[in-house]
Short mmCIF file of C-alpha atoms and ligand atoms in Angstrom, two decimals:
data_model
loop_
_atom_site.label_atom_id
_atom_site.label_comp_id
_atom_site.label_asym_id
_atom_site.label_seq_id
_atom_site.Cartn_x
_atom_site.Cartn_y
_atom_site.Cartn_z
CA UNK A 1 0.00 0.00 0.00
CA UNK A 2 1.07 3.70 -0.86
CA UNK A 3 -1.00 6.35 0.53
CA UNK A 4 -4.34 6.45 2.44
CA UNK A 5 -6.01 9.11 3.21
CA UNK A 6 -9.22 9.82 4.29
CA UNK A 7 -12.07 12.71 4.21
CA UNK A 8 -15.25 13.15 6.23
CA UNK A 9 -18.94 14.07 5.10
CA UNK A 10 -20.65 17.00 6.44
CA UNK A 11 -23.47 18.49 7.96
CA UNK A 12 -24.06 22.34 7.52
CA UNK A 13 -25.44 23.42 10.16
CA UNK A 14 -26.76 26.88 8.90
CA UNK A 15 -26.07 28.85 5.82
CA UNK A 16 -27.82 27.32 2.58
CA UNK A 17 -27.69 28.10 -0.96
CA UNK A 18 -24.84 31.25 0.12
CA UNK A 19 -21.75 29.92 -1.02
CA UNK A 20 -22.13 30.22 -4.77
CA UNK A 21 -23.53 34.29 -3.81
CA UNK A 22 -19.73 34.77 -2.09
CA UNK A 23 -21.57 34.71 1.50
CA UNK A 24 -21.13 32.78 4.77
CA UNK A 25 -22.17 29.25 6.38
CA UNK A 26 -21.51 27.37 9.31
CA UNK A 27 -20.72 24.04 8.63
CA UNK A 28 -19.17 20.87 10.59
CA UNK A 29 -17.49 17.88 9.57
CA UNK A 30 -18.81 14.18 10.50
CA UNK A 31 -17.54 11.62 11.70
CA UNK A 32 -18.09 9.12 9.06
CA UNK A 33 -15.77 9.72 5.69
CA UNK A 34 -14.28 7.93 2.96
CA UNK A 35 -10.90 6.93 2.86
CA UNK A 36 -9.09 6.11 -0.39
CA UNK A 37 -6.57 3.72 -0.62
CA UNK A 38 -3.72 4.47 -3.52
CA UNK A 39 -0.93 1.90 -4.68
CA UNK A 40 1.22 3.37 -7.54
CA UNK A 41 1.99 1.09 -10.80
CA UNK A 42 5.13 1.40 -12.27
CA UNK A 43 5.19 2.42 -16.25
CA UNK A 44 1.17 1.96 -15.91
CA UNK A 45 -1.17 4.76 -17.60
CA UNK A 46 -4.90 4.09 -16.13
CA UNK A 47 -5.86 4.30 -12.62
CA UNK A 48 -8.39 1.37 -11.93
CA UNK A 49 -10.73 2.61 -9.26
CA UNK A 50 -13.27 0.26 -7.05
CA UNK A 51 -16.06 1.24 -4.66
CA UNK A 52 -16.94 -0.84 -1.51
CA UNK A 53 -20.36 1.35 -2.62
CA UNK A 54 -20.38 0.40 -6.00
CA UNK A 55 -20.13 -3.34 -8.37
CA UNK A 56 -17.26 -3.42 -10.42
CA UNK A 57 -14.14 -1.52 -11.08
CA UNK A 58 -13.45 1.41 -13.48
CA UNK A 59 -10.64 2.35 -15.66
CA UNK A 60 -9.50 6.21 -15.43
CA UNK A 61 -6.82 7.22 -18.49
CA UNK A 62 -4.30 9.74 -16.93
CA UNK A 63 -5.29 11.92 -19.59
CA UNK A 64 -9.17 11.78 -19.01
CA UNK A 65 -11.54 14.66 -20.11
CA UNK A 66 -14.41 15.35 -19.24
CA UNK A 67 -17.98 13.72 -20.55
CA UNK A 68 -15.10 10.32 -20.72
CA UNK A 69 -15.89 9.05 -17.74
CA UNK A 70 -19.26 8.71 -16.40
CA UNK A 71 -20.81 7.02 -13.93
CA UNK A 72 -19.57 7.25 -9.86
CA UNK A 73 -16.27 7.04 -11.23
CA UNK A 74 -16.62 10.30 -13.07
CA UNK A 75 -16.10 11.92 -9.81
CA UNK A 76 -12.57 10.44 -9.19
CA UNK A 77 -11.72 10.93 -12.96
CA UNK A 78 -12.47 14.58 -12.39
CA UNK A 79 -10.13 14.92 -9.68
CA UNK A 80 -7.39 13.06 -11.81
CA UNK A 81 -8.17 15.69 -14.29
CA UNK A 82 -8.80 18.78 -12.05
CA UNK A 83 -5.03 17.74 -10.81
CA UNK A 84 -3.18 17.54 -13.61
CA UNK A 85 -4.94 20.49 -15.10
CA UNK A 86 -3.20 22.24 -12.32
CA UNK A 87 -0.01 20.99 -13.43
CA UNK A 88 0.36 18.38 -11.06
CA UNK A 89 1.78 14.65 -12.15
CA UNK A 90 -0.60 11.92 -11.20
CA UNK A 91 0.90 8.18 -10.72
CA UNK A 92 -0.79 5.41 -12.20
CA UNK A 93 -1.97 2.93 -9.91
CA UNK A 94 -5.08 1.07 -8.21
CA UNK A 95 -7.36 2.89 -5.87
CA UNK A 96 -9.60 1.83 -3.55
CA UNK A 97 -12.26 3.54 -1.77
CA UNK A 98 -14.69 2.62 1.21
CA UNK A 99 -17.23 4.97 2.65
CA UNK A 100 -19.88 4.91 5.98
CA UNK A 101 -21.36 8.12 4.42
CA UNK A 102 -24.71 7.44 3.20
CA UNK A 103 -24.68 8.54 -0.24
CA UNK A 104 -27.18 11.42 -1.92
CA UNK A 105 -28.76 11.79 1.96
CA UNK A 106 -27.06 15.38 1.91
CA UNK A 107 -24.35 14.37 4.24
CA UNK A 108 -21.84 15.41 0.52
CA UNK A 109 -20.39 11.68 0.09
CA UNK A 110 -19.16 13.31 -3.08
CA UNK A 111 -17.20 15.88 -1.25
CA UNK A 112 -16.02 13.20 1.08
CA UNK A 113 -14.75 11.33 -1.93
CA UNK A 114 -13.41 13.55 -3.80
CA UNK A 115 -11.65 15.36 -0.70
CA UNK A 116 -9.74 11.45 0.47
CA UNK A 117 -9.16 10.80 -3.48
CA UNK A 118 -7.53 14.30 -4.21
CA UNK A 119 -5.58 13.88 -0.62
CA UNK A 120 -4.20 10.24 -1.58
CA UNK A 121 -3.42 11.66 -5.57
CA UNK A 122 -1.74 14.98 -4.98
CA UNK A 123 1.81 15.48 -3.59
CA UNK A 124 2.35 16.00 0.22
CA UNK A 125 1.56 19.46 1.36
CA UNK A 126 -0.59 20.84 -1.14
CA UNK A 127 -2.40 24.11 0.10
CA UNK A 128 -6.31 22.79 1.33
CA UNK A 129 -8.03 25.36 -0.57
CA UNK A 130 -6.38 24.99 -3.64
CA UNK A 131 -7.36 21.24 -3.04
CA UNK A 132 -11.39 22.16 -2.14
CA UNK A 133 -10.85 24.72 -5.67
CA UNK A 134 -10.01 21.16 -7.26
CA UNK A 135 -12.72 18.88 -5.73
CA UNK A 136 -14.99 21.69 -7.00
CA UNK A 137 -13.82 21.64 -10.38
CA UNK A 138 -13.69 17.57 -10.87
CA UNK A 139 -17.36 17.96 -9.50
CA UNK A 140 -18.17 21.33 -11.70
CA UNK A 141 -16.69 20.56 -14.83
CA UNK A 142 -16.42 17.13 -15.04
CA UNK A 143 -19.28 15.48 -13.48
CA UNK A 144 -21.27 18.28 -14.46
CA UNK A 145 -22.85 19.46 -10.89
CA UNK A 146 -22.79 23.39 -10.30
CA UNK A 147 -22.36 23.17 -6.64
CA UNK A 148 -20.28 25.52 -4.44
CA UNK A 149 -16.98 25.08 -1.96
CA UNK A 150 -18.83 24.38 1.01
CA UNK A 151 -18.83 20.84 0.92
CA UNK A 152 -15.09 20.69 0.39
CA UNK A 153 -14.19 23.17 2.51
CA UNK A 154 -16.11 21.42 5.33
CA UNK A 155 -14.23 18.26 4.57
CA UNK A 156 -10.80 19.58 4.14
CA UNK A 157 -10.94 22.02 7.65
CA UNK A 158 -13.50 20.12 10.00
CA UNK A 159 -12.29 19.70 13.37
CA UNK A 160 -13.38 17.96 16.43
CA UNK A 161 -16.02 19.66 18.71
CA UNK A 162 -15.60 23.30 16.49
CA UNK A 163 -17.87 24.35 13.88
CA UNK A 164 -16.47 26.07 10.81
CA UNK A 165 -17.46 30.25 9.91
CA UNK A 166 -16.99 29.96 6.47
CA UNK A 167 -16.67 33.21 4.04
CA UNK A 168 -16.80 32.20 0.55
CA UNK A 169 -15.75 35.59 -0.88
CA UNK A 170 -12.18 35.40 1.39
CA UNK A 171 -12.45 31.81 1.68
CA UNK A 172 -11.29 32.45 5.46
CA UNK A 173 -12.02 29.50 7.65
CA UNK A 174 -12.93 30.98 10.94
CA UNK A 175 -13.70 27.99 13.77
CA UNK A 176 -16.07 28.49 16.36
CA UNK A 177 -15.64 26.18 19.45
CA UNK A 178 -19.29 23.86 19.69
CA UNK A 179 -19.61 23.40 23.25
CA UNK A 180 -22.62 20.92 23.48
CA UNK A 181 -22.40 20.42 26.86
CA UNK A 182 -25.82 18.21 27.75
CA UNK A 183 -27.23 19.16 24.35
CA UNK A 184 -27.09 16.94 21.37
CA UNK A 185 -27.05 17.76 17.49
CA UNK A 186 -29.26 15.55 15.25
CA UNK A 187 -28.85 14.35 11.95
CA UNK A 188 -32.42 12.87 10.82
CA UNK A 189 -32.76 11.66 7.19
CA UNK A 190 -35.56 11.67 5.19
CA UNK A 191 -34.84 8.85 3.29
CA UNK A 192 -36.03 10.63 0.44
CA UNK A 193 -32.99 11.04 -2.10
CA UNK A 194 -33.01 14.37 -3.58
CA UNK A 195 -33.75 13.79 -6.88
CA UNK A 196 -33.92 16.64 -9.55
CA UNK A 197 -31.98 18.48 -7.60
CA UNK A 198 -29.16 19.46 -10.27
CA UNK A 199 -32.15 21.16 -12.45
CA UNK A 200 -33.54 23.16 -9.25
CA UNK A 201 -30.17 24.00 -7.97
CA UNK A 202 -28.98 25.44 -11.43
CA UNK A 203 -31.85 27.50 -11.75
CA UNK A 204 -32.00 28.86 -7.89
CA UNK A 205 -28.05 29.93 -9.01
CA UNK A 206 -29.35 31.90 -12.19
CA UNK A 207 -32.31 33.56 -10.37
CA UNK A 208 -29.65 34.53 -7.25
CA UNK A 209 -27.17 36.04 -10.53
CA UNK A 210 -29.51 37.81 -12.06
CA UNK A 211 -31.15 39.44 -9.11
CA UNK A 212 -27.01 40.69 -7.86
CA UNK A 213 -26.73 42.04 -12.12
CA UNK A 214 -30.39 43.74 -11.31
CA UNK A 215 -29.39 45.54 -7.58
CA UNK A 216 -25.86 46.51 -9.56
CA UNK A 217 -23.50 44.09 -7.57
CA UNK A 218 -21.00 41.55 -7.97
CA UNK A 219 -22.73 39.21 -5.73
CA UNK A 220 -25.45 38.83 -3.45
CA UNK A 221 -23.04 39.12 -0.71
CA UNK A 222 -22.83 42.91 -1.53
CA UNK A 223 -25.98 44.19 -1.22
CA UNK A 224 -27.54 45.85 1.50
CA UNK A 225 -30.13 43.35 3.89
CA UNK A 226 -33.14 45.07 2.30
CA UNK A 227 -32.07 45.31 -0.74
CA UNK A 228 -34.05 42.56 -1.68
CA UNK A 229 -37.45 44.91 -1.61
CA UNK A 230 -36.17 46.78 -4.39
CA UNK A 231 -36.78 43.68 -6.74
CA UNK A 232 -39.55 43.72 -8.91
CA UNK A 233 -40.09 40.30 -10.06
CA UNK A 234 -41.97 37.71 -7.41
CA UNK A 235 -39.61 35.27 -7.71
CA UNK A 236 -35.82 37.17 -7.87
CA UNK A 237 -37.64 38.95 -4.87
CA UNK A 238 -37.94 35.88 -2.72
CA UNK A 239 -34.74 34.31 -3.95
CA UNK A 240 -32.81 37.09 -2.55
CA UNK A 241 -34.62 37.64 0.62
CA UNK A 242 -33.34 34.37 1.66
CA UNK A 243 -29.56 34.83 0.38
CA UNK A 244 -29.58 38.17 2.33
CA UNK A 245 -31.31 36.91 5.59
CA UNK A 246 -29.18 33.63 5.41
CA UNK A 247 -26.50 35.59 5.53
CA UNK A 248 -27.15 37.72 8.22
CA UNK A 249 -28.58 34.27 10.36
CA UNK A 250 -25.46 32.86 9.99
CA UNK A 251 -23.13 35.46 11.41
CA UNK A 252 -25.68 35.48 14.58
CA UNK A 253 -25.71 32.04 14.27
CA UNK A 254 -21.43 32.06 14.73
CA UNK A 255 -22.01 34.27 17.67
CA UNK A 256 -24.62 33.03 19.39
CA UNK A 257 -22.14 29.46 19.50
CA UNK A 258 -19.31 31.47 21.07
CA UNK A 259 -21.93 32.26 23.93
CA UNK A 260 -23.37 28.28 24.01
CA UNK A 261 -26.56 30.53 23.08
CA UNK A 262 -28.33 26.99 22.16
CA UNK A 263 -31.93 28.38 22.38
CA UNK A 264 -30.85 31.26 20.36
CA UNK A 265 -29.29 29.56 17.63
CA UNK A 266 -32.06 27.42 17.61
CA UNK A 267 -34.50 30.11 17.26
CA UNK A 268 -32.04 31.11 13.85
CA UNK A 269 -32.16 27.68 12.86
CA UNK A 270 -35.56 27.81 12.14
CA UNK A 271 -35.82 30.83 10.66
CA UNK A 272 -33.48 29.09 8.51
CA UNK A 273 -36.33 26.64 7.98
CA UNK A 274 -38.74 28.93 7.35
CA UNK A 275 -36.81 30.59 4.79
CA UNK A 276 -35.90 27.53 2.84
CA UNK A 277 -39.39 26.60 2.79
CA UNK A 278 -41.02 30.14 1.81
CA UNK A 279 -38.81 32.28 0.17
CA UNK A 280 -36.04 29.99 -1.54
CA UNK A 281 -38.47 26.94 -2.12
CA UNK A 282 -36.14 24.01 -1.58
CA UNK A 283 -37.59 22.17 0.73
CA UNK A 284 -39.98 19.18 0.37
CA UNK A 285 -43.16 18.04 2.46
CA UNK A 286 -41.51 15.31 4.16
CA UNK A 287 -38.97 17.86 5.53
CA UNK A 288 -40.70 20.63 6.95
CA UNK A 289 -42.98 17.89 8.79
CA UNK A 290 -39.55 16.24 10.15
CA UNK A 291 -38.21 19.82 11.32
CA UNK A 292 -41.79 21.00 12.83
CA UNK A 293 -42.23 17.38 14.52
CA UNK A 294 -38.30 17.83 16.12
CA UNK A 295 -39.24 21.42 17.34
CA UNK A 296 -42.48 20.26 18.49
CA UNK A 297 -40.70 17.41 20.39
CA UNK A 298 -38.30 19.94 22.17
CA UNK A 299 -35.68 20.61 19.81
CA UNK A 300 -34.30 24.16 19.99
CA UNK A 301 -34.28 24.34 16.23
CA UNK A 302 -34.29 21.94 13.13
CA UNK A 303 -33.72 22.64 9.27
CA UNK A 304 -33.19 20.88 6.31
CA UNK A 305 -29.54 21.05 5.36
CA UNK A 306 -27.92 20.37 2.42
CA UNK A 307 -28.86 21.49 -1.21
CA UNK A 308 -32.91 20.66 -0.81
CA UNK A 309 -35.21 18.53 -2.43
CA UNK A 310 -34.77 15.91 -0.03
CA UNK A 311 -31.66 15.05 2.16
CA UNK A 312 -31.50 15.32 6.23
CA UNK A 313 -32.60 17.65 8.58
CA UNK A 314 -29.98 18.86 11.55
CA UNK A 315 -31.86 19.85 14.69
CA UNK A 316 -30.47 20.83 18.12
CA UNK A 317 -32.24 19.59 20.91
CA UNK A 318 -31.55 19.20 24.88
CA UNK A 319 -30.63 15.43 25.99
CA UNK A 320 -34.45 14.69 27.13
CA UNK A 321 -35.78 16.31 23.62
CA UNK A 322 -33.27 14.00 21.71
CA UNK A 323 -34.26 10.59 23.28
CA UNK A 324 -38.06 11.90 22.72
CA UNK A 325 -36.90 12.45 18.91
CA UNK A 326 -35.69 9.31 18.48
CA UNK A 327 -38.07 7.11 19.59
CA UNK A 328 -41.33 9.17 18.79
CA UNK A 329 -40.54 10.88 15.55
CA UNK A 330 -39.99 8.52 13.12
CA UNK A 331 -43.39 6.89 13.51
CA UNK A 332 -45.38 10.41 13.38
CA UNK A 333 -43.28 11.38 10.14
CA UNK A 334 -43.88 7.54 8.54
CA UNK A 335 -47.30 8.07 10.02
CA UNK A 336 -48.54 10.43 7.30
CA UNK A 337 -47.29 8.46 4.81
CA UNK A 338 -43.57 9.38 4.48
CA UNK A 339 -41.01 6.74 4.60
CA UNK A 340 -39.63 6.34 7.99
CA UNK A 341 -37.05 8.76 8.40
CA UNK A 342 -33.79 7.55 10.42
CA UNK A 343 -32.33 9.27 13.73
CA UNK A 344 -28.40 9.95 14.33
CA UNK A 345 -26.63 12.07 17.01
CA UNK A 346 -23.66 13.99 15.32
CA UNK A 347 -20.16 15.27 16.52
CA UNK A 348 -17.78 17.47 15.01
CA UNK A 349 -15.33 15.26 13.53
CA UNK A 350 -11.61 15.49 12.40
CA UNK A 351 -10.87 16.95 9.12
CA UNK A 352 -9.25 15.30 6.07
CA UNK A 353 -5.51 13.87 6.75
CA UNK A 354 -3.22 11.24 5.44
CA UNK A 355 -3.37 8.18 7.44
CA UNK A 356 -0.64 6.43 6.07
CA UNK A 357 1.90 7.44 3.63
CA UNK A 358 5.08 5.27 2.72
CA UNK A 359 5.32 7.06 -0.86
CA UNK A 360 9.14 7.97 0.66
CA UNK A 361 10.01 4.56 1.41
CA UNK A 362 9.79 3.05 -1.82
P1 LIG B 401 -24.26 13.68 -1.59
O1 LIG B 401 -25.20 14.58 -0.90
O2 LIG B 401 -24.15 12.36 -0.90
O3 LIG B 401 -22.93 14.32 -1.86
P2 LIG B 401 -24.33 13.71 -4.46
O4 LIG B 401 -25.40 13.43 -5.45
O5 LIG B 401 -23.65 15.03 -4.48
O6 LIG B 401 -24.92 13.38 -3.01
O7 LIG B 401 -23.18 12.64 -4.64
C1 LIG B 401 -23.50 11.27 -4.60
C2 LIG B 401 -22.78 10.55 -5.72
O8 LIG B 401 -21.35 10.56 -5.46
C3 LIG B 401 -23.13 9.09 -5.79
O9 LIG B 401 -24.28 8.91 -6.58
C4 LIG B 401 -21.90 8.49 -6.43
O10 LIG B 401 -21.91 8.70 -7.82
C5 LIG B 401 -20.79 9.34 -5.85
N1 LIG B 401 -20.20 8.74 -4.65
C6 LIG B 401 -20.16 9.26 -3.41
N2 LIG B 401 -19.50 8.47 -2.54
C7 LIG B 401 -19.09 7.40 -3.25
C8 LIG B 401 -18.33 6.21 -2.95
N3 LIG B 401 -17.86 5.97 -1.73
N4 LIG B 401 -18.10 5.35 -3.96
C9 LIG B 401 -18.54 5.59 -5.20
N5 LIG B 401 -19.25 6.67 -5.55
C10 LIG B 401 -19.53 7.57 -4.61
MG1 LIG B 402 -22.66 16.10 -3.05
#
């Protein structure tokens, strides 16, 4: 064996839909990751690539482009090709990857992937925001999904028991201790996959681009809180409103943590909620009943997180609130006629590293 290295999934806990309009979010890393497993082949060309999530193998060319490789394995053919792009060489070899992040539940398995494949791939020591810049472009141009950095970012600078202030203009990675203390965060998943979510997500980017070209700025980020109400259209109105609220939640958000405010980001939370539901129009019936059903159990806040359409919900609730969430929500949600969602507690976890590397020895 060469190199393994390993990346978590994530859970944001506030900030939706901002990155891509150069605002903020408030992210952690999990637990759970994907770790990639690299042994180099001398004089070889390919990279062959297995999944313990997928059948079969796949066979990358060193000198992939995109719309070559589809399929999961388009994502690690991306970051092959987002690397040497970048002018990095990239060994052939056989890589393995295994994964405990569910995939498509909005916990960004694809980040997590991407994150431990670019980390086993690229030399020792490689800046962690140029590598997020990579992930996004193996996932942006050559799988073909428009998302933002926050995924990567989460992956690449999670830390145990801190939550991540992220600024998407700077890129700055500010952490903000989590002090749960008797209080417990909660991933729940809907068990409903997002599904036409790449359609939705492109289009919610558009509207959020042309309503920063109509209020005269380079991005959402810029404009003043109300600036939304100078918008004429329904839609680019609504849109904005919750880029320019989110915003502003978040930052509270960061600073209500630094107090172990838990009611009070709670309270932002769902206002987070609300927004996503109203105004940006990414969430889905089976969500907002599993974030009204945690709040009505006890739970400061809950809120879908993750690009919408589906996905988990993150809720923070006191121990007592937690155990009540666990056993009794599931069977209200399933109740009317939702699949059953399923109930985790979350940490902050450790961000991407190398676990092993005897590249040196050989
Ligand atoms: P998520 O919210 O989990 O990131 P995405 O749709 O962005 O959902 O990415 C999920 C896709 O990423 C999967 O359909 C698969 O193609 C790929 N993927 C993620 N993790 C793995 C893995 N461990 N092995 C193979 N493919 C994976
Ligand atoms: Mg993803």
């Amino acid at each position: 064996m060469t190199v393994r290295a390993y990346a978590p999934g994530r859970v944001n806990l506030i900030g939706e839909h901002t990155d891509y309009n150069d605002g903020f979010a408030l992210p952690i890393a999990l637990q759970v990751g994907t770790t990639a497993e690299f042994d180099t082949v001398a004089g070889g060309s390919v990279i062959e690539v297995s999944s313990s999530q997928e059948d079969g193998t796949a066979t990358i060319p060193l000198d992939t482009a995109p719309g070559e490789v589809r399929g999961w394995a388009a994502y690690v053919a991306g970051c092959v090709w987002a690397l040497r792009e970048q002018g990095f060489a990239v060994p052939a070899g056989a890589l393995r990857l295994t994964s405990d992040v569910p995939v498509g539940a909005g916990l960004s398995s694809s980040a997590a992937l991407e994150c431990a494949v670019l980390l086993a791939l690229a030399p020792r020591g490689v800046d962690r925001t140029l590598l997020a810049r990579l992930a996004q472009r193996a996932e942006n141009d050559y799988v073909g999904a428009p998302t933002g950095l926050l995924d990567q970012m989460s992956s690449l600078y999670g830390a145990e028991d801190t939550a991540l202030l992220l600024d998407f203009r700077t890129l700055a990675v500010d952490p903000v201790p989590l002090r749960l203390g008797e209080d417990v965060l909660i991933a729940i998943d809907s068990r409903t996959p997002h599904q036409h979510a790449a359609g939705e997500y492109r289009r919610r980017r558009e509207v959020c681009e042309a309503a920063a070209a109509q209020l005269g700025v380079a991005a959402l980020r810029d404009a003043p809180d109300d600036a939304w109400e100078a918008l004429a259209d329904g839609e680019t109105r609504r849109r904005a409103r919750h880029v320019l609220t989110e915003n502003r939640r978040v930052l509270d958000a960061a600073a209500a943590l630094r107090r172990a405010d838990h009611r009070e980001f709670g309270a932002l939370m769902n206002a987070s909620q609300a927004s996503m539901r109203d105004d940006f129009a990414i969430t889905v019936p089976a969500i907002d009943l599993i974030a009204d059903t945690a709040v009505a159990l006890g739970a400061y806040g809950a809120r879908m997180t993750g690009g919408g359409f589906g996905g988990t919900v993150i809720a923070l609730a006191p121990a007592a609130a937690a155990r009540r969430i666990a056993e009794a929500l599931p069977e209200r949600v399933a109740g009317a006629g939702h699949p059953a969602p399923s109930v985790a507690t979350v940490r902050p976890g450790r961000g991407a590293h190398v676990l092993s590397d005897v590249r040196s020895q050989r």
